[in-house]
Short mmCIF file of C-alpha atoms and ligand atoms in Angstrom, two decimals:
data_model
loop_
_atom_site.label_atom_id
_atom_site.label_comp_id
_atom_site.label_asym_id
_atom_site.label_seq_id
_atom_site.Cartn_x
_atom_site.Cartn_y
_atom_site.Cartn_z
CA UNK A 1 66.05 42.57 -45.64
CA UNK A 2 65.31 46.14 -44.58
CA UNK A 3 66.13 46.83 -40.99
CA UNK A 4 64.04 49.53 -39.37
CA UNK A 5 65.07 51.27 -36.15
CA UNK A 6 63.30 53.71 -33.87
CA UNK A 7 65.48 56.12 -31.91
CA UNK A 8 63.58 57.92 -29.15
CA UNK A 9 65.34 61.14 -28.23
CA UNK A 10 67.05 60.98 -31.61
CA UNK A 11 67.35 64.77 -31.90
CA UNK A 12 69.45 64.90 -28.74
CA UNK A 13 73.19 64.72 -28.20
CA UNK A 14 73.70 60.94 -28.05
CA UNK A 15 70.57 59.98 -30.03
CA UNK A 16 71.53 62.04 -33.07
CA UNK A 17 74.93 60.36 -33.34
CA UNK A 18 73.16 57.01 -33.12
CA UNK A 19 70.81 58.05 -35.93
CA UNK A 20 73.77 59.00 -38.16
CA UNK A 21 75.49 55.67 -37.50
CA UNK A 22 72.33 53.66 -38.23
CA UNK A 23 71.69 55.56 -41.48
CA UNK A 24 75.32 55.01 -42.53
CA UNK A 25 74.85 51.31 -41.80
CA UNK A 26 71.83 51.10 -44.13
CA UNK A 27 69.01 51.11 -41.57
CA UNK A 28 65.67 52.80 -42.16
CA UNK A 29 65.40 55.15 -39.20
CA UNK A 30 62.49 56.82 -37.42
CA UNK A 31 63.08 59.42 -34.71
CA UNK A 32 60.57 60.25 -31.99
CA UNK A 33 61.50 63.40 -30.10
CA UNK A 34 59.54 66.22 -28.48
CA UNK A 35 62.46 68.66 -28.95
CA UNK A 36 62.43 69.60 -25.26
CA UNK A 37 66.24 69.58 -25.19
CA UNK A 38 66.96 68.15 -28.65
CA UNK A 39 67.47 70.21 -31.81
CA UNK A 40 66.61 69.39 -35.41
CA UNK A 41 70.03 70.86 -36.35
CA UNK A 42 71.56 67.79 -34.69
CA UNK A 43 69.96 65.72 -37.46
CA UNK A 44 71.38 67.78 -40.32
CA UNK A 45 73.73 65.00 -41.43
CA UNK A 46 70.84 62.57 -41.91
CA UNK A 47 68.36 65.13 -43.18
CA UNK A 48 66.05 63.70 -45.86
CA UNK A 49 67.06 60.16 -45.03
CA UNK A 50 65.02 59.61 -41.86
CA UNK A 51 61.44 59.87 -40.67
CA UNK A 52 61.20 62.53 -37.98
CA UNK A 53 58.17 62.41 -35.69
CA UNK A 54 57.80 65.31 -33.31
CA UNK A 55 56.01 63.77 -30.38
CA UNK A 56 56.19 62.53 -26.85
CA UNK A 57 57.05 59.15 -25.35
CA UNK A 58 54.24 59.77 -22.85
CA UNK A 59 51.82 59.30 -25.76
CA UNK A 60 51.40 55.54 -25.67
CA UNK A 61 49.50 55.20 -28.95
CA UNK A 62 52.03 57.31 -30.81
CA UNK A 63 54.95 55.29 -29.44
CA UNK A 64 53.29 52.09 -30.57
CA UNK A 65 52.60 53.44 -34.04
CA UNK A 66 56.23 54.46 -34.63
CA UNK A 67 57.55 51.21 -33.16
CA UNK A 68 55.48 49.20 -35.65
CA UNK A 69 57.63 47.20 -38.03
CA UNK A 70 60.90 47.96 -36.20
CA UNK A 71 63.72 45.49 -35.87
CA UNK A 72 65.23 47.44 -32.98
CA UNK A 73 64.35 50.35 -30.71
CA UNK A 74 67.02 52.54 -29.10
CA UNK A 75 65.47 54.43 -26.20
CA UNK A 76 67.40 57.63 -25.45
CA UNK A 77 64.59 60.10 -24.66
CA UNK A 78 64.59 61.27 -21.06
CA UNK A 79 64.58 64.18 -18.68
CA UNK A 80 68.35 64.08 -18.44
CA UNK A 81 69.00 66.77 -15.89
CA UNK A 82 69.37 65.46 -12.33
CA UNK A 83 68.47 68.86 -10.77
CA UNK A 84 65.27 68.97 -12.86
CA UNK A 85 64.24 65.57 -11.53
CA UNK A 86 64.91 66.86 -8.01
CA UNK A 87 62.64 69.87 -8.67
CA UNK A 88 59.94 67.80 -10.33
CA UNK A 89 60.10 64.15 -9.26
CA UNK A 90 56.60 63.30 -10.48
CA UNK A 91 56.71 65.10 -13.86
CA UNK A 92 60.13 63.61 -14.63
CA UNK A 93 58.92 60.12 -13.61
CA UNK A 94 56.12 60.45 -16.16
CA UNK A 95 58.81 60.70 -18.84
CA UNK A 96 61.59 58.57 -17.39
CA UNK A 97 59.49 55.77 -15.91
CA UNK A 98 56.12 55.73 -17.65
CA UNK A 99 57.65 56.85 -20.95
CA UNK A 100 60.15 53.98 -20.72
CA UNK A 101 57.35 51.57 -19.88
CA UNK A 102 55.43 52.84 -22.93
CA UNK A 103 58.46 52.06 -25.09
CA UNK A 104 58.80 48.54 -23.68
CA UNK A 105 55.07 47.91 -23.98
CA UNK A 106 55.07 49.13 -27.60
CA UNK A 107 57.89 46.66 -28.31
CA UNK A 108 55.98 43.84 -26.65
CA UNK A 109 52.77 44.57 -28.57
CA UNK A 110 54.52 45.15 -31.89
CA UNK A 111 56.88 42.19 -31.43
CA UNK A 112 60.06 44.25 -31.67
CA UNK A 113 62.67 41.82 -30.47
CA UNK A 114 65.50 44.14 -29.58
CA UNK A 115 65.38 47.18 -27.30
CA UNK A 116 68.37 49.06 -25.94
CA UNK A 117 67.76 51.43 -23.03
CA UNK A 118 70.00 54.32 -21.97
CA UNK A 119 70.68 53.97 -18.25
CA UNK A 120 73.26 55.84 -16.20
CA UNK A 121 76.15 55.35 -13.80
CA UNK A 122 74.04 57.58 -11.53
CA UNK A 123 72.37 54.36 -10.30
CA UNK A 124 75.56 53.60 -8.31
CA UNK A 125 75.07 56.77 -6.26
CA UNK A 126 77.61 57.80 -3.68
CA UNK A 127 79.13 54.43 -2.94
CA UNK A 128 82.87 55.25 -2.72
CA UNK A 129 83.96 51.84 -4.01
CA UNK A 130 85.62 51.98 -7.46
CA UNK A 131 85.69 50.73 -10.12
CA UNK A 132 81.93 50.30 -10.36
CA UNK A 133 80.81 46.78 -11.22
CA UNK A 134 77.34 45.92 -12.42
CA UNK A 135 76.70 43.55 -9.52
CA UNK A 136 77.32 46.20 -6.86
CA UNK A 137 74.13 47.21 -5.08
CA UNK A 138 72.51 50.29 -6.60
CA UNK A 139 72.38 53.28 -4.28
CA UNK A 140 70.31 55.85 -6.16
CA UNK A 141 70.49 59.29 -4.56
CA UNK A 142 68.23 61.30 -6.89
CA UNK A 143 64.85 60.83 -8.56
CA UNK A 144 66.78 60.58 -11.85
CA UNK A 145 68.75 57.57 -10.60
CA UNK A 146 65.63 55.88 -9.20
CA UNK A 147 63.86 56.41 -12.53
CA UNK A 148 66.77 54.93 -14.50
CA UNK A 149 66.89 51.97 -12.12
CA UNK A 150 63.15 51.42 -12.54
CA UNK A 151 63.72 51.28 -16.32
CA UNK A 152 66.39 48.62 -15.78
CA UNK A 153 64.06 46.54 -13.63
CA UNK A 154 61.26 46.79 -16.18
CA UNK A 155 63.69 45.77 -18.91
CA UNK A 156 64.60 42.67 -16.91
CA UNK A 157 60.97 41.76 -16.30
CA UNK A 158 59.92 42.35 -19.94
CA UNK A 159 62.83 40.20 -21.09
CA UNK A 160 61.92 37.29 -18.85
CA UNK A 161 58.12 37.54 -19.07
CA UNK A 162 57.58 38.47 -22.69
CA UNK A 163 60.67 37.13 -24.41
CA UNK A 164 61.95 40.41 -25.84
CA UNK A 165 65.60 41.35 -25.56
CA UNK A 166 65.83 44.58 -23.54
CA UNK A 167 69.42 45.54 -22.76
CA UNK A 168 70.40 48.43 -20.46
CA UNK A 169 73.57 50.44 -20.90
CA UNK A 170 74.84 52.41 -17.91
CA UNK A 171 76.63 55.29 -19.60
CA UNK A 172 79.40 57.00 -17.63
CA UNK A 173 80.25 60.69 -18.38
CA UNK A 174 79.59 61.02 -22.12
CA UNK A 175 81.11 63.90 -24.10
CA UNK A 176 81.57 64.99 -27.70
CA UNK A 177 80.18 67.21 -30.46
CA UNK A 178 76.53 68.34 -30.10
CA UNK A 179 76.58 68.29 -26.31
CA UNK A 180 74.72 71.48 -25.52
CA UNK A 181 77.09 73.84 -23.68
CA UNK A 182 74.37 76.45 -23.15
CA UNK A 183 72.44 74.25 -20.73
CA UNK A 184 72.59 75.44 -17.11
CA UNK A 185 73.31 71.80 -16.27
CA UNK A 186 76.19 71.45 -18.70
CA UNK A 187 78.92 69.00 -17.72
CA UNK A 188 82.46 69.94 -16.88
CA UNK A 189 83.80 69.33 -20.40
CA UNK A 190 81.31 71.76 -21.97
CA UNK A 191 81.99 74.34 -19.27
CA UNK A 192 85.77 74.09 -19.66
CA UNK A 193 85.51 74.35 -23.48
CA UNK A 194 83.43 77.46 -23.10
CA UNK A 195 86.00 79.00 -20.73
CA UNK A 196 88.91 78.11 -23.00
CA UNK A 197 87.22 79.63 -26.08
CA UNK A 198 86.36 82.78 -24.14
CA UNK A 199 89.88 82.86 -22.68
CA UNK A 200 88.66 82.88 -19.12
CA UNK A 201 90.08 80.68 -16.35
CA UNK A 202 87.80 77.86 -15.20
CA UNK A 203 86.74 77.24 -11.62
CA UNK A 204 87.69 73.89 -10.21
CA UNK A 205 85.41 72.84 -7.38
CA UNK A 206 87.55 71.36 -4.61
CA UNK A 207 91.16 70.25 -5.06
CA UNK A 208 90.73 69.00 -8.65
CA UNK A 209 91.94 65.51 -7.79
CA UNK A 210 88.43 64.08 -8.08
CA UNK A 211 88.12 61.98 -11.21
CA UNK A 212 85.65 60.75 -13.82
CA UNK A 213 85.47 58.16 -16.56
CA UNK A 214 84.77 60.20 -19.71
CA UNK A 215 83.58 58.30 -22.78
CA UNK A 216 83.36 59.70 -26.30
CA UNK A 217 79.88 59.71 -27.82
CA UNK A 218 80.82 57.60 -30.86
CA UNK A 219 81.96 54.80 -28.56
CA UNK A 220 78.59 54.95 -26.80
CA UNK A 221 76.93 54.59 -30.22
CA UNK A 222 79.01 51.48 -30.97
CA UNK A 223 78.00 50.00 -27.63
CA UNK A 224 74.34 50.50 -28.58
CA UNK A 225 74.79 48.72 -31.91
CA UNK A 226 76.57 45.81 -30.25
CA UNK A 227 73.85 45.55 -27.58
CA UNK A 228 71.13 45.46 -30.25
CA UNK A 229 72.73 42.52 -32.02
CA UNK A 230 73.85 40.58 -28.93
CA UNK A 231 72.25 37.17 -28.66
CA UNK A 232 72.62 36.59 -24.93
CA UNK A 233 72.12 40.00 -23.34
CA UNK A 234 68.36 40.09 -22.73
CA UNK A 235 67.54 41.77 -19.42
CA UNK A 236 71.19 42.49 -18.61
CA UNK A 237 72.88 45.75 -17.63
CA UNK A 238 76.32 46.84 -18.82
CA UNK A 239 78.67 49.65 -17.81
CA UNK A 240 79.64 51.78 -20.79
CA UNK A 241 82.82 53.59 -19.82
CA UNK A 242 86.48 53.40 -20.67
CA UNK A 243 88.03 52.22 -17.42
CA UNK A 244 90.34 55.24 -17.57
CA UNK A 245 90.20 57.91 -14.91
CA UNK A 246 90.87 61.58 -15.62
CA UNK A 247 91.15 64.11 -12.79
CA UNK A 248 89.48 67.47 -13.22
CA UNK A 249 92.88 69.14 -12.85
CA UNK A 250 94.28 67.08 -15.73
CA UNK A 251 91.20 67.81 -17.80
CA UNK A 252 91.93 71.53 -17.72
CA UNK A 253 95.59 70.87 -18.56
CA UNK A 254 94.47 68.98 -21.65
CA UNK A 255 92.28 71.91 -22.70
CA UNK A 256 95.15 74.29 -22.14
CA UNK A 257 97.20 72.25 -24.61
CA UNK A 258 94.43 71.95 -27.18
CA UNK A 259 93.28 75.56 -27.04
CA UNK A 260 96.65 77.24 -26.45
CA UNK A 261 95.07 79.09 -23.52
CA UNK A 262 97.04 78.02 -20.46
CA UNK A 263 95.63 80.13 -17.61
CA UNK A 264 95.87 78.69 -14.12
CA UNK A 265 92.45 77.55 -12.91
CA UNK A 266 90.70 79.20 -10.02
CA UNK A 267 89.79 76.96 -7.11
CA UNK A 268 86.46 77.13 -5.29
CA UNK A 269 84.94 75.01 -2.57
CA UNK A 270 83.94 71.46 -3.39
CA UNK A 271 80.41 71.06 -4.72
CA UNK A 272 77.88 69.76 -2.19
CA UNK A 273 77.25 66.08 -2.72
CA UNK A 274 79.99 65.83 -5.36
CA UNK A 275 81.01 62.28 -6.12
CA UNK A 276 84.76 62.03 -5.58
CA UNK A 277 85.63 59.14 -7.84
CA UNK A 278 83.73 57.54 -10.71
CA UNK A 279 85.22 54.81 -12.83
CA UNK A 280 83.73 51.92 -14.78
CA UNK A 281 84.77 48.31 -14.58
CA UNK A 282 84.45 47.52 -18.29
CA UNK A 283 84.96 43.75 -18.07
CA UNK A 284 81.34 42.69 -18.54
CA UNK A 285 80.68 44.84 -21.62
CA UNK A 286 83.99 43.69 -23.06
CA UNK A 287 83.45 40.00 -22.34
CA UNK A 288 79.78 39.71 -23.26
CA UNK A 289 79.23 42.42 -25.89
CA UNK A 290 82.76 42.57 -27.28
CA UNK A 291 82.74 46.29 -26.53
CA UNK A 292 85.99 48.19 -26.34
CA UNK A 293 86.19 51.98 -26.56
CA UNK A 294 88.20 53.06 -29.60
CA UNK A 295 88.51 56.83 -29.23
CA UNK A 296 91.34 57.98 -26.96
CA UNK A 297 90.58 60.74 -24.52
CA UNK A 298 93.04 63.05 -26.27
CA UNK A 299 91.47 62.51 -29.71
CA UNK A 300 87.92 62.74 -28.40
CA UNK A 301 88.60 65.95 -26.55
CA UNK A 302 90.24 67.50 -29.61
CA UNK A 303 87.21 66.54 -31.76
CA UNK A 304 84.80 67.99 -29.19
CA UNK A 305 86.84 71.18 -29.01
CA UNK A 306 86.98 71.61 -32.80
CA UNK A 307 83.19 71.30 -32.95
CA UNK A 308 82.73 73.71 -30.06
CA UNK A 309 85.00 76.34 -31.60
CA UNK A 310 83.08 76.13 -34.88
CA UNK A 311 79.69 76.29 -33.16
CA UNK A 312 80.38 78.59 -30.24
CA UNK A 313 78.75 81.61 -31.91
CA UNK A 314 75.46 79.67 -31.82
CA UNK A 315 75.66 79.24 -28.09
CA UNK A 316 77.05 82.56 -26.90
P1 LIG B 401 69.76 65.07 -24.59
O1 LIG B 401 68.97 65.96 -23.68
O2 LIG B 401 70.63 65.68 -25.60
O3 LIG B 401 68.79 64.02 -25.31
C1 LIG B 401 67.52 63.63 -24.80
C2 LIG B 401 66.53 63.73 -25.95
O4 LIG B 401 65.25 63.25 -25.51
C3 LIG B 401 66.31 65.17 -26.42
O5 LIG B 401 66.38 65.24 -27.82
C4 LIG B 401 64.91 65.52 -25.93
O6 LIG B 401 64.27 66.50 -26.73
C5 LIG B 401 64.24 64.16 -25.96
N1 LIG B 401 63.10 64.03 -25.03
C6 LIG B 401 63.05 64.39 -23.73
N2 LIG B 401 61.84 64.13 -23.20
C7 LIG B 401 61.11 63.57 -24.21
C8 LIG B 401 59.78 63.08 -24.29
N3 LIG B 401 58.95 63.15 -23.23
N4 LIG B 401 59.34 62.57 -25.45
C9 LIG B 401 60.16 62.54 -26.54
N5 LIG B 401 61.42 63.00 -26.53
C10 LIG B 401 61.90 63.50 -25.37
O7 LIG B 401 70.60 64.13 -23.61
P2 LIG B 401 71.69 63.01 -23.92
O8 LIG B 401 72.90 63.37 -23.15
O9 LIG B 401 71.80 62.74 -25.37
O10 LIG B 401 71.01 61.75 -23.20
C11 LIG B 401 70.50 60.62 -23.92
C12 LIG B 401 70.23 59.50 -22.91
O11 LIG B 401 71.44 59.10 -22.28
C13 LIG B 401 69.27 59.88 -21.78
O12 LIG B 401 68.40 58.79 -21.53
C14 LIG B 401 70.19 60.13 -20.60
O13 LIG B 401 69.52 59.91 -19.37
C15 LIG B 401 71.28 59.10 -20.86
N6 LIG B 401 72.58 59.42 -20.23
C16 LIG B 401 73.33 60.47 -20.68
C17 LIG B 401 74.59 60.71 -20.08
C18 LIG B 401 75.49 61.83 -20.54
O14 LIG B 401 76.62 61.95 -19.99
N7 LIG B 401 75.10 62.66 -21.51
C19 LIG B 401 75.05 59.90 -19.03
C20 LIG B 401 74.24 58.86 -18.60
C21 LIG B 401 73.02 58.60 -19.23
C1 LIG B 402 77.30 63.67 -13.81
C2 LIG B 402 75.96 64.25 -14.15
C3 LIG B 402 75.07 64.05 -12.98
C4 LIG B 402 75.01 62.55 -12.58
C5 LIG B 402 76.42 62.01 -12.37
C6 LIG B 402 76.35 60.49 -12.20
C7 LIG B 402 76.30 66.11 -15.71
C8 LIG B 402 76.30 67.58 -15.87
N1 LIG B 402 76.11 65.66 -14.44
O1 LIG B 402 77.75 64.41 -12.70
O2 LIG B 402 73.80 64.54 -13.34
O3 LIG B 402 74.33 62.39 -11.35
O4 LIG B 402 77.20 62.29 -13.52
O5 LIG B 402 77.59 59.94 -12.11
O6 LIG B 402 76.45 65.37 -16.64
N2 LIG B 402 83.53 70.60 -11.95
C9 LIG B 402 84.43 71.64 -11.73
N3 LIG B 402 84.19 72.84 -12.33
C10 LIG B 402 83.10 73.06 -13.13
C11 LIG B 402 82.17 72.00 -13.34
C12 LIG B 402 82.42 70.77 -12.71
O7 LIG B 402 85.41 71.48 -11.02
O8 LIG B 402 82.96 74.19 -13.65
C13 LIG B 402 83.80 69.30 -11.33
C14 LIG B 402 82.66 68.82 -10.46
O9 LIG B 402 82.77 69.33 -9.15
C15 LIG B 402 82.85 67.31 -10.53
C16 LIG B 402 83.43 67.07 -11.91
O10 LIG B 402 83.91 68.33 -12.37
O11 LIG B 402 83.77 66.89 -9.55
C17 LIG B 402 82.44 66.50 -12.92
O12 LIG B 402 81.27 67.33 -12.88
P1 LIG B 402 80.04 67.18 -13.91
O13 LIG B 402 80.51 67.27 -15.30
O14 LIG B 402 78.99 68.12 -13.45
O15 LIG B 402 79.55 65.68 -13.78
P2 LIG B 402 79.26 64.71 -12.52
O16 LIG B 402 79.45 65.38 -11.22
O17 LIG B 402 80.06 63.49 -12.76
#
C-alpha cells in the first residue's frame, strides 16, 4: 500500500531531512512550504521524487487539499525565531497557532490518522529544575513558547474529541547540516562553526559553564517516524533530547579539535534572560516510543562542520 506523507515546512532545516528519510523509506511525499526561511536547495537530494507546493499553512483550503489522501502529516512549519515572535506576537500566532489548527483541522476533515507536531523545550521556560520532565508545569516566557504550548493543547483535544493521533515532540537544541548560519538568530553551534571557519575567536556569553542538550537532526527525524507509527501516543508530548549536557566552554573545545583552530574564546557578559541549564529527561520517549538517539555529539558535530565548511561560501 502506498503511504503518503505531508511535511509542512519541508524546505526547512529539520523538515528537509525528514523529507529525505521518508522518500528513502518509500513514502510518497508532499511538501507545503512558503519558503520564508526554507530553501529549495535543502530538497536537492529528493528533487524529482516529491511534490513541492509553495504555499502557506494559513491558507486553510490549501492545507486541506494537500493533506487529502495522506497517511501521516508531519507539521514542522513555524515562525521559529523567538525574537520575531516577541516583535510580532499576533502575526506569529497566525502561523504558529492558527496555522497549526489548520493542519489539525485538515487532518480531521480528511481523516488523516497520524499527525506529528514539532513543539519545543521552550515551553519549560526559565524553571531552573533539570532534567526537564514532560509532567513539569509549563512556564512559557515568550509568545513562541505560548504558541507551541497552544499547539500541544489543541493536539490533545483533537486526539480525544476526534479520534486522530496527534503527537507532540518537544525538540531540545537541534543541530546539523542545513541549519542556516546566516540567520541573525542562529544558534550557538552555527555561530561557533562560522567563527572556526573564519579563524576568529568566539565570544562566550557569561562563564561558559551554562549547558544545553544538543540533538543531531537525524535523531529528531527518527523520533518523528517513531511517533507517527506509535499506537498509544495520541495526544501525548515527548521530550526529544539526548539526556547529555554539553557546556558552552566544552562546545568550543570540540570545535577547536575538529577545525584545528584552537584560539582561546573571548568572554562577554551573560546574555539577558539566558537559561542556565537545559537538559531533557528522555525516559518517556525511550519507554513509550522506543526512541534512543544514535548519533554521538562528537560525530554529529563533525558532520555539521564538514557540511558547513563545504557550504560556507554560500553564506558568507
Ligand atoms: P526552519 O526555519 O528551517 O524551518 C521552518 C520551515 O517552515 C521553513 O522552511 C519555512 O519556510 C516554513 N514556514 C514558515 N512559515 C510558514 C508558513 N506560514 N507556511 C508554510 N511554511 C512556512 O526551522 P527548523 O529549525 O527546521 O524548525 C522546524 C520546526 O522545529 C519548527 O516548528 C520549530 O519551531 C521546531 N523547533 C526547532 C528547534 C531547533 O533547534 N531548530 C528546536 C525546537 C523546536
Ligand atoms: C534556544 C533557542 C531559543 C529558545 C531556547 C529554548 C536558538 C538560536 N535559540 O536558545 O529561541 O527559546 O532554545 O530552550 O535556537 N552563546 C554564547 N556565544 C554565542 C552564542 C550563544 O556563549 O555566540 C551561549 C548562549 O548565551 C547560551 C548558549 O550559548 O547560553 C546557547 O545559546 P543558543 O544557541 O542561542 O540557544 P538557547 O539559548 O538554548
